[in-house]
Short mmCIF file of C-alpha atoms in Angstrom, two decimals:
data_model
loop_
_atom_site.label_atom_id
_atom_site.label_comp_id
_atom_site.label_asym_id
_atom_site.label_seq_id
_atom_site.Cartn_x
_atom_site.Cartn_y
_atom_site.Cartn_z
CA UNK M 1 87.72 103.62 136.48
CA UNK M 2 90.84 104.01 134.71
CA UNK M 3 91.26 100.05 134.46
CA UNK M 4 87.89 99.55 132.96
CA UNK M 5 88.70 102.13 130.39
CA UNK M 6 92.00 100.55 129.60
CA UNK M 7 90.52 97.28 129.13
CA UNK M 8 87.79 98.43 126.83
CA UNK M 9 90.36 99.95 124.75
CA UNK M 10 91.78 96.53 124.72
CA UNK M 11 88.78 94.76 123.27
CA UNK M 12 88.64 97.69 120.86
CA UNK M 13 92.10 96.91 119.42
CA UNK M 14 90.84 93.14 119.66
CA UNK M 15 88.10 93.84 117.11
CA UNK M 16 89.99 96.21 114.90
CA UNK M 17 92.80 93.51 114.78
CA UNK M 18 90.15 90.81 113.75
CA UNK M 19 88.55 93.12 111.18
CA UNK M 20 91.68 93.79 109.34
CA UNK M 21 92.56 90.11 109.47
CA UNK M 22 89.40 88.74 108.00
CA UNK M 23 89.65 91.84 105.47
CA UNK M 24 93.11 90.95 104.53
CA UNK M 25 92.24 87.46 104.06
CA UNK M 26 89.59 88.00 101.83
CA UNK M 27 90.45 90.82 99.83
CA UNK M 28 94.49 90.77 100.05
CA UNK M 29 96.89 89.92 97.86
CA UNK M 30 99.94 88.04 97.71
CA UNK M 31 100.42 84.27 98.31
CA UNK M 32 97.48 82.19 99.88
CA UNK M 33 99.44 80.95 102.84
CA UNK M 34 100.52 84.44 104.09
CA UNK M 35 96.95 85.67 104.19
CA UNK M 36 96.15 82.35 106.25
CA UNK M 37 98.60 83.29 108.77
CA UNK M 38 97.33 86.88 108.93
CA UNK M 39 94.06 85.61 109.76
CA UNK M 40 95.20 83.44 112.51
CA UNK M 41 97.30 85.85 114.17
CA UNK M 42 94.40 88.23 113.96
CA UNK M 43 92.15 85.64 115.54
CA UNK M 44 94.67 85.03 118.41
CA UNK M 45 95.37 88.68 118.84
CA UNK M 46 91.33 88.95 119.51
CA UNK M 47 91.58 86.24 121.89
CA UNK M 48 94.57 87.51 123.95
CA UNK M 49 92.86 90.86 124.39
CA UNK M 50 89.65 89.80 125.10
CA UNK M 51 90.61 87.12 127.36
CA UNK M 52 92.66 89.57 129.52
CA UNK M 53 90.04 91.95 129.45
CA UNK M 54 87.38 89.47 130.79
CA UNK M 55 89.96 88.62 133.39
CA UNK M 56 89.66 92.19 134.50
CA UNK M 57 86.08 92.16 134.44
CA UNK M 58 85.74 88.88 136.66
CA UNK M 59 83.90 89.91 139.98
CA UNK M 60 84.30 86.21 141.08
CA UNK M 61 88.29 85.92 141.40
CA UNK M 62 88.07 82.31 141.84
CA UNK M 63 86.76 82.18 138.12
CA UNK M 64 89.61 84.57 136.86
CA UNK M 65 91.89 81.50 136.06
CA UNK M 66 89.86 80.52 133.21
CA UNK M 67 90.14 83.66 130.78
CA UNK M 68 93.86 83.77 132.02
CA UNK M 69 94.43 80.27 130.89
CA UNK M 70 92.85 81.37 127.64
CA UNK M 71 94.96 84.46 127.32
CA UNK M 72 98.29 82.34 128.10
CA UNK M 73 97.06 79.82 125.31
CA UNK M 74 96.50 82.25 122.52
CA UNK M 75 99.85 83.89 123.44
CA UNK M 76 101.47 80.71 122.99
CA UNK M 77 99.54 79.98 119.96
CA UNK M 78 100.76 83.39 118.50
CA UNK M 79 104.45 82.58 118.87
CA UNK M 80 103.89 78.93 117.29
CA UNK M 81 102.14 80.59 114.38
CA UNK M 82 105.23 82.80 113.65
CA UNK M 83 107.73 80.09 113.89
CA UNK M 84 105.69 78.11 111.55
CA UNK M 85 105.37 80.80 109.09
CA UNK M 86 109.28 81.50 109.05
CA UNK M 87 109.86 77.86 108.80
CA UNK M 88 107.59 77.39 105.82
CA UNK M 89 108.95 80.62 104.35
CA UNK M 90 112.32 79.50 104.61
CA UNK M 91 111.17 76.22 102.93
CA UNK M 92 112.44 73.96 105.61
CA UNK M 93 112.01 70.26 105.04
CA UNK M 94 108.60 69.10 106.21
CA UNK M 95 110.09 66.63 108.93
CA UNK M 96 112.09 69.02 110.42
CA UNK M 97 109.16 71.35 110.69
CA UNK M 98 107.19 68.74 112.17
CA UNK M 99 110.05 68.23 114.63
CA UNK M 100 110.68 71.34 115.67
CA UNK M 101 106.72 72.40 116.23
CA UNK M 102 106.31 69.15 118.05
CA UNK M 103 109.11 70.14 120.45
CA UNK M 104 107.49 73.51 121.07
CA UNK M 105 103.92 72.06 121.47
CA UNK M 106 105.24 69.70 124.18
CA UNK M 107 106.78 72.64 125.80
CA UNK M 108 103.54 74.54 125.34
CA UNK M 109 101.65 71.87 127.07
CA UNK M 110 103.93 71.66 130.34
CA UNK M 111 103.69 75.47 130.04
CA UNK M 112 99.74 75.62 130.22
CA UNK M 113 99.93 72.77 133.00
CA UNK M 114 102.59 74.65 135.11
CA UNK M 115 102.15 78.37 134.30
CA UNK M 116 98.30 78.39 133.52
CA UNK M 117 97.18 76.81 136.85
CA UNK M 118 95.26 78.61 139.69
CA UNK M 119 98.47 78.17 142.04
CA UNK M 120 100.64 80.50 139.90
CA UNK M 121 98.85 83.69 140.60
CA UNK M 122 96.82 85.73 143.24
CA UNK M 123 93.74 87.24 142.04
CA UNK M 124 93.07 90.60 143.49
CA UNK M 125 89.79 92.73 143.21
CA UNK M 126 90.77 96.66 142.93
CA UNK M 127 88.32 98.97 144.20
CA UNK M 128 85.56 96.41 143.66
CA UNK M 129 85.98 97.35 139.75
CA UNK M 130 88.34 95.20 137.94
CA UNK M 131 90.42 92.17 138.67
CA UNK M 132 94.49 91.96 138.65
CA UNK M 133 96.90 89.58 139.76
CA UNK M 134 100.33 88.95 141.73
CA UNK M 135 102.67 86.21 141.19
CA UNK M 136 102.73 83.60 143.82
CA UNK M 137 104.75 80.94 142.39
CA UNK M 138 108.18 82.17 140.95
CA UNK M 139 109.14 78.98 139.75
CA UNK M 140 106.24 78.65 137.68
CA UNK M 141 106.82 81.99 136.22
CA UNK M 142 110.59 81.33 135.64
CA UNK M 143 109.39 78.25 133.40
CA UNK M 144 107.03 80.37 131.37
CA UNK M 145 109.64 82.78 130.67
CA UNK M 146 112.26 80.34 129.83
CA UNK M 147 109.91 78.98 127.28
CA UNK M 148 109.14 82.49 125.67
CA UNK M 149 113.01 83.04 125.92
CA UNK M 150 113.53 79.80 123.75
CA UNK M 151 111.02 80.75 121.06
CA UNK M 152 112.06 84.29 121.11
CA UNK M 153 115.63 83.16 120.25
CA UNK M 154 114.60 80.62 117.77
CA UNK M 155 112.55 83.26 116.22
CA UNK M 156 115.25 85.71 116.01
CA UNK M 157 117.82 83.24 114.56
CA UNK M 158 115.42 82.25 111.75
CA UNK M 159 114.44 85.57 111.07
CA UNK M 160 118.16 86.50 110.49
CA UNK M 161 118.74 83.25 108.30
CA UNK M 162 115.53 84.17 106.19
CA UNK M 163 117.03 87.90 105.73
CA UNK M 164 120.13 86.34 104.38
CA UNK M 165 118.45 84.29 101.93
CA UNK M 166 116.52 87.46 100.37
CA UNK M 167 118.44 88.62 97.15
CA UNK M 168 115.64 91.58 96.40
CA UNK M 169 115.96 94.70 98.46
CA UNK M 170 112.29 94.96 98.55
CA UNK M 171 111.99 91.17 100.13
CA UNK M 172 114.88 92.04 102.54
CA UNK M 173 112.55 94.95 103.94
CA UNK M 174 109.70 92.76 104.33
CA UNK M 175 111.58 90.40 106.50
CA UNK M 176 113.43 93.45 108.21
CA UNK M 177 109.81 94.69 109.23
CA UNK M 178 108.73 91.37 110.80
CA UNK M 179 111.76 91.18 112.89
CA UNK M 180 111.42 94.90 113.88
CA UNK M 181 107.77 93.88 114.76
CA UNK M 182 109.05 91.00 117.05
CA UNK M 183 111.33 93.09 118.98
CA UNK M 184 107.91 94.61 120.39
CA UNK M 185 107.58 91.32 122.35
CA UNK M 186 110.51 92.18 124.17
CA UNK M 187 108.98 95.46 125.38
CA UNK M 188 105.91 93.18 126.20
CA UNK M 189 107.91 90.97 128.68
CA UNK M 190 109.28 94.01 130.54
CA UNK M 191 106.06 94.84 132.90
CA UNK M 192 105.22 91.14 133.96
CA UNK M 193 108.80 90.60 134.63
CA UNK M 194 108.97 93.67 136.92
CA UNK M 195 105.98 92.16 138.76
CA UNK M 196 108.83 89.84 140.40
CA UNK M 197 110.24 92.77 142.56
CA UNK M 198 106.74 94.68 143.14
CA UNK M 199 103.03 94.20 142.39
CA UNK M 200 101.41 95.89 139.27
CA UNK M 201 97.88 97.34 139.11
CA UNK M 202 97.40 96.68 135.38
CA UNK M 203 99.82 93.78 134.75
CA UNK M 204 98.44 92.63 131.39
CA UNK M 205 97.43 95.84 129.64
CA UNK M 206 100.85 96.69 128.29
CA UNK M 207 101.51 93.37 126.81
CA UNK M 208 98.35 92.97 125.48
CA UNK M 209 98.90 96.20 123.53
CA UNK M 210 102.33 95.14 122.35
CA UNK M 211 100.79 92.00 120.84
CA UNK M 212 98.11 94.05 119.11
CA UNK M 213 101.09 96.29 117.67
CA UNK M 214 102.90 93.22 116.82
CA UNK M 215 99.94 92.20 114.83
CA UNK M 216 99.37 95.53 113.15
CA UNK M 217 103.22 95.82 111.96
CA UNK M 218 102.69 92.26 110.62
CA UNK M 219 99.50 93.49 108.78
CA UNK M 220 101.49 96.42 107.44
CA UNK M 221 104.39 94.41 106.27
CA UNK M 222 102.29 91.79 104.15
CA UNK M 223 100.16 94.13 103.04
CA UNK M 224 103.22 96.37 101.37
CA UNK M 225 104.65 92.99 100.54
CA UNK M 226 101.34 92.10 98.45
CA UNK M 227 101.27 95.42 97.10
CA UNK M 228 104.58 95.58 95.33
CA UNK M 229 105.18 91.97 94.58
CA UNK M 230 104.77 91.16 90.89
CA UNK M 231 102.45 88.09 90.48
CA UNK M 232 101.67 85.86 87.69
CA UNK M 233 98.34 87.29 87.21
CA UNK M 234 99.15 91.13 86.96
CA UNK M 235 102.18 90.20 84.84
CA UNK M 236 99.94 88.21 82.43
CA UNK M 237 97.55 91.23 82.43
CA UNK M 238 100.47 93.49 81.15
CA UNK M 239 101.61 91.10 78.54
CA UNK M 240 98.00 90.85 77.26
CA UNK M 241 97.79 94.60 77.00
CA UNK M 242 101.05 94.80 75.04
CA UNK M 243 100.51 92.23 72.57
CA UNK M 244 100.02 93.67 69.14
CA UNK M 245 97.54 91.17 67.86
CA UNK M 246 93.96 91.58 68.19
CA UNK M 247 92.58 89.09 71.14
CA UNK M 248 89.01 88.98 72.11
CA UNK M 249 87.51 86.75 75.07
CA UNK M 250 83.76 85.63 74.73
CA UNK M 251 81.71 83.31 76.49
CA UNK M 252 79.58 80.46 74.90
CA UNK M 253 77.01 82.62 74.24
CA UNK M 254 79.32 84.60 71.84
CA UNK M 255 79.12 87.86 74.30
CA UNK M 256 82.29 89.59 74.62
CA UNK M 257 83.92 89.72 77.86
CA UNK M 258 87.45 91.07 77.44
CA UNK M 259 89.69 92.18 74.87
CA UNK M 260 93.06 93.97 74.70
CA UNK M 261 94.01 97.53 73.06
CA UNK M 262 95.04 96.15 69.83
CA UNK M 263 91.61 94.52 69.45
CA UNK M 264 89.69 97.62 70.80
CA UNK M 265 91.64 99.68 67.72
CA UNK M 266 91.56 96.95 64.82
CA UNK M 267 87.76 95.78 65.49
CA UNK M 268 86.41 99.34 66.86
CA UNK M 269 84.89 97.41 70.13
CA UNK M 270 82.83 99.66 72.35
CA UNK M 271 83.61 99.96 75.95
CA UNK M 272 80.19 101.62 76.75
CA UNK M 273 77.77 98.72 75.69
CA UNK M 274 78.16 94.82 75.72
CA UNK M 275 78.81 93.39 72.25
CA UNK M 276 78.82 90.13 70.79
CA UNK M 277 81.11 88.54 68.09
CA UNK M 278 78.82 89.34 65.29
CA UNK M 279 78.70 92.83 66.30
CA UNK M 280 82.53 93.12 65.15
CA UNK M 281 82.70 90.32 62.72
CA UNK M 282 80.83 89.92 59.54
CA UNK M 283 79.49 86.02 60.64
CA UNK M 284 76.45 84.83 59.13
CA UNK M 285 73.81 83.06 61.48
CA UNK M 286 74.92 79.54 60.57
CA UNK M 287 78.95 80.64 60.73
CA UNK M 288 77.88 81.89 64.32
CA UNK M 289 75.90 78.78 65.16
CA UNK M 290 78.63 76.50 64.01
CA UNK M 291 81.56 78.03 65.81
CA UNK M 292 79.62 78.49 69.36
CA UNK M 293 78.42 74.85 68.82
CA UNK M 294 82.28 73.79 68.22
CA UNK M 295 83.22 75.84 71.39
CA UNK M 296 80.53 73.99 73.48
CA UNK M 297 82.06 70.71 72.47
CA UNK M 298 85.64 72.09 73.23
CA UNK M 299 86.82 72.27 69.71
CA UNK M 300 88.94 75.05 68.20
CA UNK M 301 88.25 76.59 65.10
CA UNK M 302 89.50 78.99 62.55
CA UNK M 303 87.13 81.29 60.04
CA UNK M 304 87.77 83.70 57.06
CA UNK M 305 85.48 86.66 57.46
CA UNK M 306 85.75 90.54 57.66
CA UNK M 307 85.73 93.23 60.24
CA UNK M 308 82.11 94.75 60.60
CA UNK M 309 83.22 98.40 60.44
CA UNK M 310 85.74 98.58 57.53
CA UNK M 311 85.23 95.32 55.92
CA UNK M 312 88.76 94.29 56.14
CA UNK M 313 89.51 90.61 55.35
CA UNK M 314 90.65 88.48 58.49
CA UNK M 315 91.46 85.21 59.86
CA UNK M 316 89.55 84.35 63.30
CA UNK M 317 91.33 81.92 65.35
CA UNK M 318 89.28 80.21 68.15
CA UNK M 319 90.99 78.58 71.23
CA UNK M 320 88.88 76.90 74.15
CA UNK M 321 89.64 77.61 77.74
CA UNK M 322 88.36 74.86 80.05
CA UNK M 323 87.50 75.11 83.95
CA UNK M 324 88.60 73.01 86.65
CA UNK M 325 85.90 70.03 85.67
CA UNK M 326 87.30 70.34 82.11
CA UNK M 327 84.28 71.65 80.75
CA UNK M 328 84.62 74.48 77.96
CA UNK M 329 83.67 77.74 79.49
CA UNK M 330 85.02 80.68 77.42
CA UNK M 331 86.70 81.39 73.89
CA UNK M 332 89.90 83.06 73.37
CA UNK M 333 90.18 84.42 69.72
CA UNK M 334 92.92 85.97 67.87
CA UNK M 335 92.06 87.92 64.61
CA UNK M 336 94.62 88.26 61.57
CA UNK M 337 94.12 90.93 59.09
CA UNK M 338 94.77 89.66 55.52
CA UNK M 339 95.87 91.81 52.56
CA UNK M 340 93.34 92.53 49.85
#
């Protein structure tokens, strides 16, 4: 029974990895390509765990090779994704990336042909409850681990080089976390390597767990990096708040959408209710219509008016923000108080 519980636990881990990956892809910060890789690694972690769980639950040992093949394929893809991620982070030339990945892709195909066949393993039904396997072809097994060793050495070498290129302490910590995460893969290989001398009852459980651990350590590393890395967006937000000039952003209907602290103080903008540009400035109906008409045509404009609350003279300058289709979608307005 313990074998069933162990593999049900793997399915739970796989589901958790997939949920975390999707959540980070949708809601996580940081660079877009990091979120993409996190999603892909979460999917491959899910496939690895569920494939080996399905192998364990296969009542027909003649069909056990199919989930085993899927698991081996997912492991290889997982490792290739990590290599590709490091190469991209190092900003290696595209031609070199294509060459390196093509080499490993060819190696992967041969690995699947040699190691992923029914001849490599003998599938055994334990106690009529779950299916395990034993090595039949040690040469096939050796070829597979030579492939894993080449990828592991490549990953470690690229990781060290990436670490050396980082200048900021936080970025160095990020790379170091990923290197430490991948050291778990060495632990993952130990149980299967021990199968050369004696058969194991649960040969796939430990390395599935290790791959899951690698993913969650990866997720932790990229989440920490995203949380503490300054971006143009949050830097711009801070600058927007620090500028000592009243700035108001409103839509093409004149409804105020955003303003900085200076505008809130000078123009007495309420945060409790939605206001329009006419609620904070003494603009006539004609002036308001002309201002909005110019905005809809993408024309910037300038107006002499007064603040609504205190009646102070001011100059309103309106600039138009366009969307990706070059259509105006909002107005960014600055207010300059005038003497007298």
